[in-house]
Amino acid sequence: MGTRSLIAVEQQDKGFKSIYVHYDGYPKHVGRVLTGYYPNKEDADKLLKVGDIVGFEADGSYEAFNSRPREKTRAIKSKNYLRLKDLGEQMMVEYIYVYNLDGSIDCHTMT
């Protein structure tokens, strides 16, 4: 069973685009990978283009669901943070990592 998470990027219209990460979503793993290898919004935008991610390695590399046959995914748009949180609940994630417009990265716990 994976520790599910979302990676979300705040948009200028105050909405969010997000992707799902299936494995190792806890802050000591995905949180470290994001701050160490994807520290800014531009890096996060590149991840959004990849689509949903199976999991990250400690060196920042990842396996995307899109690399698997018949599994094509894309970033999901949420109107506001409340909708993003609803999405997280529907997907049963434990953490939502948010890249804010001010350049900060927050980790929101869903449990």
Short mmCIF file of N, CA, C and O in Angstrom, two decimals:
data_model
loop_
_atom_site.label_atom_id
_atom_site.label_comp_id
_atom_site.label_asym_id
_atom_site.label_seq_id
_atom_site.Cartn_x
_atom_site.Cartn_y
_atom_site.Cartn_z
N MET A 1 0.85 -1.18 0.00
CA MET A 1 0.00 0.00 0.00
C MET A 1 0.89 1.24 0.00
O MET A 1 1.83 1.33 0.77
N GLY A 2 0.60 2.18 -0.84
CA GLY A 2 1.42 3.38 -0.96
C GLY A 2 0.93 4.49 -0.03
O GLY A 2 -0.21 4.51 0.42
N THR A 3 1.82 5.41 0.28
CA THR A 3 1.45 6.64 0.97
C THR A 3 1.19 7.66 -0.13
O THR A 3 2.13 8.20 -0.72
N ARG A 4 -0.06 7.88 -0.42
CA ARG A 4 -0.46 8.71 -1.56
C ARG A 4 -0.29 10.20 -1.26
O ARG A 4 -0.48 10.63 -0.13
N SER A 5 0.02 10.96 -2.32
CA SER A 5 0.12 12.40 -2.17
C SER A 5 -0.25 13.09 -3.49
O SER A 5 -0.35 12.44 -4.53
N LEU A 6 -0.47 14.38 -3.39
CA LEU A 6 -0.66 15.23 -4.56
C LEU A 6 0.44 16.27 -4.57
O LEU A 6 0.87 16.74 -3.51
N ILE A 7 0.87 16.63 -5.76
CA ILE A 7 1.75 17.78 -5.95
C ILE A 7 0.91 18.81 -6.69
O ILE A 7 0.38 18.52 -7.78
N ALA A 8 0.73 19.98 -6.10
CA ALA A 8 -0.13 21.01 -6.68
C ALA A 8 0.66 22.29 -6.88
O ALA A 8 1.53 22.63 -6.08
N VAL A 9 0.31 23.01 -7.94
CA VAL A 9 0.93 24.30 -8.24
C VAL A 9 -0.18 25.34 -8.30
O VAL A 9 -1.13 25.20 -9.08
N GLU A 10 -0.06 26.36 -7.45
CA GLU A 10 -1.04 27.44 -7.45
C GLU A 10 -0.93 28.22 -8.76
O GLU A 10 0.18 28.52 -9.23
N GLN A 11 -2.07 28.56 -9.33
CA GLN A 11 -2.13 29.29 -10.59
C GLN A 11 -2.47 30.76 -10.33
O GLN A 11 -2.93 31.12 -9.25
N GLN A 12 -2.25 31.60 -11.31
CA GLN A 12 -2.52 33.04 -11.16
C GLN A 12 -3.98 33.33 -10.80
O GLN A 12 -4.27 34.29 -10.11
N ASP A 13 -4.90 32.48 -11.26
CA ASP A 13 -6.33 32.68 -10.97
C ASP A 13 -6.72 32.12 -9.60
O ASP A 13 -7.90 32.01 -9.29
N LYS A 14 -5.73 31.73 -8.79
CA LYS A 14 -5.89 31.17 -7.44
C LYS A 14 -6.40 29.72 -7.47
O LYS A 14 -6.69 29.15 -6.43
N GLY A 15 -6.51 29.15 -8.66
CA GLY A 15 -6.81 27.73 -8.77
C GLY A 15 -5.51 26.93 -8.63
O GLY A 15 -4.43 27.50 -8.37
N PHE A 16 -5.60 25.63 -8.82
CA PHE A 16 -4.44 24.74 -8.68
C PHE A 16 -4.45 23.70 -9.78
O PHE A 16 -5.52 23.25 -10.20
N LYS A 17 -3.27 23.31 -10.23
CA LYS A 17 -3.11 22.14 -11.08
C LYS A 17 -2.34 21.13 -10.25
O LYS A 17 -1.40 21.49 -9.55
N SER A 18 -2.75 19.87 -10.34
CA SER A 18 -2.11 18.88 -9.49
C SER A 18 -1.94 17.54 -10.20
O SER A 18 -2.64 17.24 -11.17
N ILE A 19 -0.98 16.77 -9.69
CA ILE A 19 -0.76 15.40 -10.12
C ILE A 19 -0.71 14.51 -8.88
O ILE A 19 -0.44 14.98 -7.78
N TYR A 20 -0.93 13.25 -9.10
CA TYR A 20 -0.98 12.24 -8.05
C TYR A 20 0.35 11.51 -7.99
O TYR A 20 0.97 11.23 -9.01
N VAL A 21 0.80 11.20 -6.76
CA VAL A 21 1.99 10.37 -6.54
C VAL A 21 1.55 9.19 -5.67
O VAL A 21 1.00 9.39 -4.58
N HIS A 22 1.78 7.98 -6.15
CA HIS A 22 1.26 6.80 -5.45
C HIS A 22 2.09 6.37 -4.25
O HIS A 22 1.55 6.11 -3.18
N TYR A 23 3.39 6.26 -4.39
CA TYR A 23 4.23 5.71 -3.32
C TYR A 23 5.03 6.76 -2.57
O TYR A 23 5.46 7.76 -3.13
N ASP A 24 5.26 6.48 -1.29
CA ASP A 24 6.22 7.22 -0.44
C ASP A 24 5.96 8.72 -0.37
O ASP A 24 6.88 9.52 -0.38
N GLY A 25 4.69 9.11 -0.24
CA GLY A 25 4.32 10.51 -0.24
C GLY A 25 4.64 11.28 1.03
O GLY A 25 4.42 12.48 1.09
N TYR A 26 5.17 10.61 2.03
CA TYR A 26 5.43 11.28 3.29
C TYR A 26 6.55 12.33 3.15
O TYR A 26 7.39 12.24 2.25
N PRO A 27 6.56 13.33 4.04
CA PRO A 27 7.51 14.44 3.93
C PRO A 27 8.99 14.03 3.91
O PRO A 27 9.79 14.67 3.24
N LYS A 28 9.35 12.97 4.63
CA LYS A 28 10.76 12.57 4.65
C LYS A 28 11.22 11.99 3.33
O LYS A 28 12.42 11.82 3.12
N HIS A 29 10.29 11.69 2.43
CA HIS A 29 10.70 11.19 1.11
C HIS A 29 10.30 12.17 0.01
O HIS A 29 11.13 12.91 -0.50
N VAL A 30 9.01 12.20 -0.35
CA VAL A 30 8.59 13.11 -1.43
C VAL A 30 8.88 14.56 -1.07
O VAL A 30 9.35 15.33 -1.91
N GLY A 31 8.65 14.93 0.18
CA GLY A 31 8.95 16.30 0.59
C GLY A 31 10.41 16.66 0.36
O GLY A 31 10.73 17.73 -0.16
N ARG A 32 11.31 15.76 0.74
CA ARG A 32 12.76 16.00 0.53
C ARG A 32 13.11 16.03 -0.95
O ARG A 32 13.92 16.85 -1.38
N VAL A 33 12.52 15.12 -1.72
CA VAL A 33 12.81 15.08 -3.16
C VAL A 33 12.35 16.39 -3.81
O VAL A 33 13.09 16.99 -4.60
N LEU A 34 11.16 16.85 -3.46
CA LEU A 34 10.65 18.09 -4.07
C LEU A 34 11.52 19.28 -3.71
O LEU A 34 11.89 20.06 -4.59
N THR A 35 11.86 19.44 -2.44
CA THR A 35 12.67 20.60 -2.05
C THR A 35 14.11 20.49 -2.55
O THR A 35 14.74 21.50 -2.82
N GLY A 36 14.61 19.27 -2.69
CA GLY A 36 15.99 19.08 -3.13
C GLY A 36 16.18 19.10 -4.63
O GLY A 36 17.19 19.63 -5.12
N TYR A 37 15.23 18.54 -5.39
CA TYR A 37 15.41 18.39 -6.83
C TYR A 37 14.41 19.21 -7.66
O TYR A 37 14.64 19.41 -8.86
N TYR A 38 13.33 19.66 -7.05
CA TYR A 38 12.30 20.42 -7.75
C TYR A 38 11.91 21.62 -6.88
O TYR A 38 10.77 21.75 -6.45
N PRO A 39 12.87 22.51 -6.59
CA PRO A 39 12.66 23.54 -5.56
C PRO A 39 11.81 24.74 -5.97
O PRO A 39 11.47 25.56 -5.12
N ASN A 40 11.44 24.87 -7.23
CA ASN A 40 10.68 26.06 -7.62
C ASN A 40 9.51 25.72 -8.53
O ASN A 40 9.36 24.58 -8.99
N LYS A 41 8.68 26.69 -8.78
CA LYS A 41 7.46 26.51 -9.56
C LYS A 41 7.75 26.00 -10.97
O LYS A 41 7.02 25.17 -11.50
N GLU A 42 8.83 26.47 -11.57
CA GLU A 42 9.17 26.03 -12.93
C GLU A 42 9.46 24.53 -12.95
O GLU A 42 9.03 23.82 -13.87
N ASP A 43 10.16 24.04 -11.93
CA ASP A 43 10.41 22.60 -11.82
C ASP A 43 9.10 21.84 -11.62
O ASP A 43 8.88 20.78 -12.21
N ALA A 44 8.24 22.38 -10.77
CA ALA A 44 6.95 21.73 -10.51
C ALA A 44 6.09 21.71 -11.76
O ALA A 44 5.40 20.72 -12.04
N ASP A 45 6.13 22.79 -12.55
CA ASP A 45 5.37 22.82 -13.81
C ASP A 45 5.82 21.71 -14.75
O ASP A 45 5.00 21.12 -15.46
N LYS A 46 7.11 21.40 -14.74
CA LYS A 46 7.62 20.30 -15.56
C LYS A 46 7.04 18.97 -15.09
O LYS A 46 6.70 18.11 -15.89
N LEU A 47 6.93 18.80 -13.78
CA LEU A 47 6.32 17.57 -13.25
C LEU A 47 4.86 17.47 -13.65
O LEU A 47 4.38 16.38 -13.97
N LEU A 48 4.15 18.60 -13.64
CA LEU A 48 2.74 18.57 -14.05
C LEU A 48 2.58 18.06 -15.48
O LEU A 48 1.62 17.35 -15.79
N LYS A 49 3.54 18.40 -16.34
CA LYS A 49 3.48 17.94 -17.73
C LYS A 49 3.70 16.44 -17.85
O LYS A 49 3.24 15.82 -18.81
N VAL A 50 4.37 15.85 -16.88
CA VAL A 50 4.63 14.41 -16.87
C VAL A 50 3.34 13.64 -16.60
O VAL A 50 3.11 12.57 -17.13
N GLY A 51 2.49 14.20 -15.74
CA GLY A 51 1.29 13.49 -15.32
C GLY A 51 1.56 12.74 -14.03
O GLY A 51 2.58 12.94 -13.37
N ASP A 52 0.64 11.87 -13.66
CA ASP A 52 0.73 11.15 -12.39
C ASP A 52 2.00 10.31 -12.32
O ASP A 52 2.49 9.80 -13.33
N ILE A 53 2.51 10.19 -11.09
CA ILE A 53 3.80 9.54 -10.85
C ILE A 53 3.61 8.33 -9.94
O ILE A 53 2.91 8.41 -8.93
N VAL A 54 4.23 7.23 -10.32
CA VAL A 54 4.19 6.02 -9.50
C VAL A 54 4.96 6.27 -8.20
O VAL A 54 4.47 6.02 -7.11
N GLY A 55 6.18 6.78 -8.32
CA GLY A 55 7.01 7.07 -7.16
C GLY A 55 8.30 7.74 -7.55
O GLY A 55 8.71 7.70 -8.71
N PHE A 56 8.93 8.38 -6.57
CA PHE A 56 10.22 9.04 -6.75
C PHE A 56 11.32 8.18 -6.13
O PHE A 56 11.12 7.58 -5.08
N GLU A 57 12.48 8.21 -6.74
CA GLU A 57 13.69 7.64 -6.14
C GLU A 57 14.35 8.74 -5.30
O GLU A 57 14.07 9.92 -5.48
N ALA A 58 15.26 8.36 -4.43
CA ALA A 58 15.94 9.32 -3.57
C ALA A 58 16.76 10.34 -4.37
O ALA A 58 17.01 11.45 -3.90
N ASP A 59 17.18 9.96 -5.60
CA ASP A 59 17.97 10.87 -6.43
C ASP A 59 17.11 11.82 -7.27
O ASP A 59 17.63 12.54 -8.12
N GLY A 60 15.79 11.83 -7.04
CA GLY A 60 14.90 12.74 -7.76
C GLY A 60 14.30 12.16 -9.03
O GLY A 60 13.39 12.75 -9.60
N SER A 61 14.79 11.02 -9.48
CA SER A 61 14.20 10.40 -10.65
C SER A 61 12.84 9.80 -10.27
O SER A 61 12.53 9.66 -9.08
N TYR A 62 12.03 9.47 -11.26
CA TYR A 62 10.68 8.98 -10.98
C TYR A 62 10.22 8.05 -12.09
O TYR A 62 10.78 8.03 -13.19
N GLU A 63 9.19 7.29 -11.77
CA GLU A 63 8.49 6.51 -12.78
C GLU A 63 7.11 7.14 -12.94
O GLU A 63 6.37 7.27 -11.97
N ALA A 64 6.79 7.53 -14.16
CA ALA A 64 5.48 8.11 -14.44
C ALA A 64 4.51 7.02 -14.87
O ALA A 64 4.91 6.06 -15.53
N PHE A 65 3.25 7.17 -14.49
CA PHE A 65 2.24 6.24 -14.98
C PHE A 65 2.18 6.27 -16.50
O PHE A 65 1.89 5.26 -17.14
N ASN A 66 2.46 7.43 -17.10
CA ASN A 66 2.42 7.56 -18.56
C ASN A 66 3.46 6.70 -19.26
O ASN A 66 3.37 6.48 -20.46
N SER A 67 4.45 6.21 -18.52
CA SER A 67 5.46 5.34 -19.14
C SER A 67 4.95 3.91 -19.26
O SER A 67 5.57 3.07 -19.89
N ARG A 68 3.80 3.63 -18.66
CA ARG A 68 3.21 2.30 -18.71
C ARG A 68 2.18 2.24 -19.84
O ARG A 68 1.43 3.19 -20.04
N PRO A 69 2.13 1.12 -20.54
CA PRO A 69 1.14 0.99 -21.61
C PRO A 69 -0.28 1.18 -21.08
O PRO A 69 -0.62 0.72 -20.00
N ARG A 70 -1.10 1.88 -21.82
CA ARG A 70 -2.52 2.11 -21.55
C ARG A 70 -2.80 2.94 -20.29
O ARG A 70 -3.91 2.94 -19.79
N GLU A 71 -1.83 3.61 -19.75
CA GLU A 71 -2.05 4.45 -18.57
C GLU A 71 -1.60 5.88 -18.87
O GLU A 71 -0.48 6.24 -18.60
N LYS A 72 -2.50 6.66 -19.42
CA LYS A 72 -2.19 8.05 -19.73
C LYS A 72 -2.90 8.96 -18.72
O LYS A 72 -4.09 8.82 -18.47
N THR A 73 -2.16 9.86 -18.12
CA THR A 73 -2.72 10.77 -17.13
C THR A 73 -2.31 12.19 -17.47
O THR A 73 -1.41 12.43 -18.27
N ARG A 74 -2.97 13.14 -16.82
CA ARG A 74 -2.62 14.55 -17.00
C ARG A 74 -2.95 15.29 -15.71
O ARG A 74 -3.66 14.76 -14.85
N ALA A 75 -2.44 16.49 -15.59
CA ALA A 75 -2.70 17.30 -14.40
C ALA A 75 -4.20 17.63 -14.32
O ALA A 75 -4.86 17.82 -15.34
N ILE A 76 -4.70 17.69 -13.11
CA ILE A 76 -6.10 18.03 -12.87
C ILE A 76 -6.19 19.45 -12.34
O ILE A 76 -5.41 19.86 -11.48
N LYS A 77 -7.13 20.21 -12.86
CA LYS A 77 -7.34 21.61 -12.45
C LYS A 77 -8.39 21.67 -11.36
O LYS A 77 -9.45 21.05 -11.48
N SER A 78 -8.09 22.35 -10.27
CA SER A 78 -9.04 22.60 -9.19
C SER A 78 -9.28 24.10 -9.10
O SER A 78 -8.33 24.89 -9.18
N LYS A 79 -10.53 24.50 -8.90
CA LYS A 79 -10.91 25.90 -8.87
C LYS A 79 -10.29 26.69 -7.73
O LYS A 79 -9.98 27.86 -7.85
N ASN A 80 -10.12 26.03 -6.58
CA ASN A 80 -9.59 26.70 -5.39
C ASN A 80 -9.04 25.63 -4.44
O ASN A 80 -9.12 24.43 -4.74
N TYR A 81 -8.51 26.06 -3.29
CA TYR A 81 -7.90 25.10 -2.39
C TYR A 81 -8.92 24.11 -1.84
O TYR A 81 -8.63 22.92 -1.66
N LEU A 82 -10.13 24.56 -1.57
CA LEU A 82 -11.16 23.67 -1.06
C LEU A 82 -11.42 22.52 -2.04
O LEU A 82 -11.53 21.36 -1.65
N ARG A 83 -11.48 22.84 -3.34
CA ARG A 83 -11.68 21.80 -4.36
C ARG A 83 -10.47 20.88 -4.44
O ARG A 83 -10.61 19.68 -4.65
N LEU A 84 -9.27 21.44 -4.28
CA LEU A 84 -8.06 20.62 -4.27
C LEU A 84 -8.09 19.66 -3.09
O LEU A 84 -7.79 18.47 -3.24
N LYS A 85 -8.50 20.14 -1.93
CA LYS A 85 -8.60 19.29 -0.75
C LYS A 85 -9.65 18.19 -0.97
O LYS A 85 -9.43 17.05 -0.60
N ASP A 86 -10.78 18.55 -1.59
CA ASP A 86 -11.80 17.55 -1.92
C ASP A 86 -11.23 16.47 -2.83
O ASP A 86 -11.49 15.28 -2.64
N LEU A 87 -10.45 16.88 -3.83
CA LEU A 87 -9.80 15.93 -4.73
C LEU A 87 -8.89 15.00 -3.94
O LEU A 87 -8.89 13.79 -4.14
N GLY A 88 -8.11 15.58 -3.03
CA GLY A 88 -7.23 14.78 -2.20
C GLY A 88 -7.99 13.76 -1.37
O GLY A 88 -7.57 12.60 -1.25
N GLU A 89 -9.13 14.16 -0.82
CA GLU A 89 -9.95 13.23 -0.05
C GLU A 89 -10.49 12.11 -0.94
O GLU A 89 -10.48 10.94 -0.55
N GLN A 90 -10.94 12.46 -2.14
CA GLN A 90 -11.46 11.45 -3.07
C GLN A 90 -10.38 10.45 -3.46
O GLN A 90 -10.66 9.26 -3.63
N MET A 91 -9.15 10.94 -3.60
CA MET A 91 -8.04 10.08 -4.01
C MET A 91 -7.37 9.41 -2.80
O MET A 91 -6.41 8.67 -2.97
N MET A 92 -7.87 9.70 -1.61
CA MET A 92 -7.36 9.14 -0.36
C MET A 92 -5.86 9.41 -0.17
O MET A 92 -5.10 8.54 0.22
N VAL A 93 -5.46 10.66 -0.46
CA VAL A 93 -4.06 11.02 -0.24
C VAL A 93 -3.85 11.40 1.21
O VAL A 93 -4.79 11.80 1.92
N GLU A 94 -2.62 11.28 1.66
CA GLU A 94 -2.28 11.67 3.02
C GLU A 94 -1.62 13.04 3.08
O GLU A 94 -1.65 13.69 4.12
N TYR A 95 -1.01 13.45 1.97
CA TYR A 95 -0.31 14.74 1.93
C TYR A 95 -0.59 15.45 0.61
O TYR A 95 -0.71 14.82 -0.43
N ILE A 96 -0.67 16.79 0.69
CA ILE A 96 -0.73 17.63 -0.50
C ILE A 96 0.43 18.61 -0.41
O ILE A 96 0.53 19.37 0.56
N TYR A 97 1.31 18.56 -1.40
CA TYR A 97 2.44 19.50 -1.49
C TYR A 97 2.02 20.62 -2.42
O TYR A 97 1.66 20.37 -3.57
N VAL A 98 2.05 21.86 -1.93
CA VAL A 98 1.58 23.01 -2.70
C VAL A 98 2.74 23.96 -2.97
O VAL A 98 3.40 24.44 -2.04
N TYR A 99 2.97 24.22 -4.26
CA TYR A 99 3.89 25.26 -4.70
C TYR A 99 3.06 26.53 -4.79
O TYR A 99 2.18 26.65 -5.65
N ASN A 100 3.34 27.49 -3.90
CA ASN A 100 2.58 28.73 -3.84
C ASN A 100 3.13 29.77 -4.81
O ASN A 100 4.30 29.69 -5.22
N LEU A 101 2.30 30.76 -5.13
CA LEU A 101 2.73 31.82 -6.03
C LEU A 101 3.92 32.60 -5.49
O LEU A 101 4.74 33.11 -6.27
N ASP A 102 4.06 32.67 -4.17
CA ASP A 102 5.18 33.42 -3.58
C ASP A 102 6.50 32.64 -3.60
O ASP A 102 7.51 33.12 -3.10
N GLY A 103 6.48 31.42 -4.14
CA GLY A 103 7.69 30.62 -4.25
C GLY A 103 7.88 29.61 -3.14
O GLY A 103 8.79 28.79 -3.19
N SER A 104 7.06 29.66 -2.12
CA SER A 104 7.18 28.71 -1.02
C SER A 104 6.52 27.38 -1.38
O SER A 104 5.69 27.31 -2.28
N ILE A 105 6.92 26.34 -0.66
CA ILE A 105 6.32 25.01 -0.82
C ILE A 105 5.76 24.62 0.54
O ILE A 105 6.48 24.60 1.54
N ASP A 106 4.47 24.28 0.58
CA ASP A 106 3.83 23.86 1.82
C ASP A 106 3.45 22.39 1.72
O ASP A 106 3.12 21.90 0.64
N CYS A 107 3.45 21.72 2.85
CA CYS A 107 2.97 20.34 2.95
C CYS A 107 1.74 20.34 3.85
O CYS A 107 1.81 20.72 5.01
N HIS A 108 0.61 19.95 3.28
CA HIS A 108 -0.65 19.88 4.02
C HIS A 108 -0.95 18.42 4.33
O HIS A 108 -0.96 17.58 3.43
N THR A 109 -1.20 18.12 5.59
CA THR A 109 -1.54 16.77 6.02
C THR A 109 -3.04 16.58 5.94
O THR A 109 -3.80 17.42 6.43
N MET A 110 -3.46 15.48 5.34
CA MET A 110 -4.89 15.22 5.16
C MET A 110 -5.49 14.35 6.25
O MET A 110 -6.69 14.21 6.32
N THR A 111 -4.69 13.71 7.08
CA THR A 111 -5.24 12.79 8.06
C THR A 111 -5.69 13.49 9.32
O THR A 111 -5.34 14.57 9.62
#
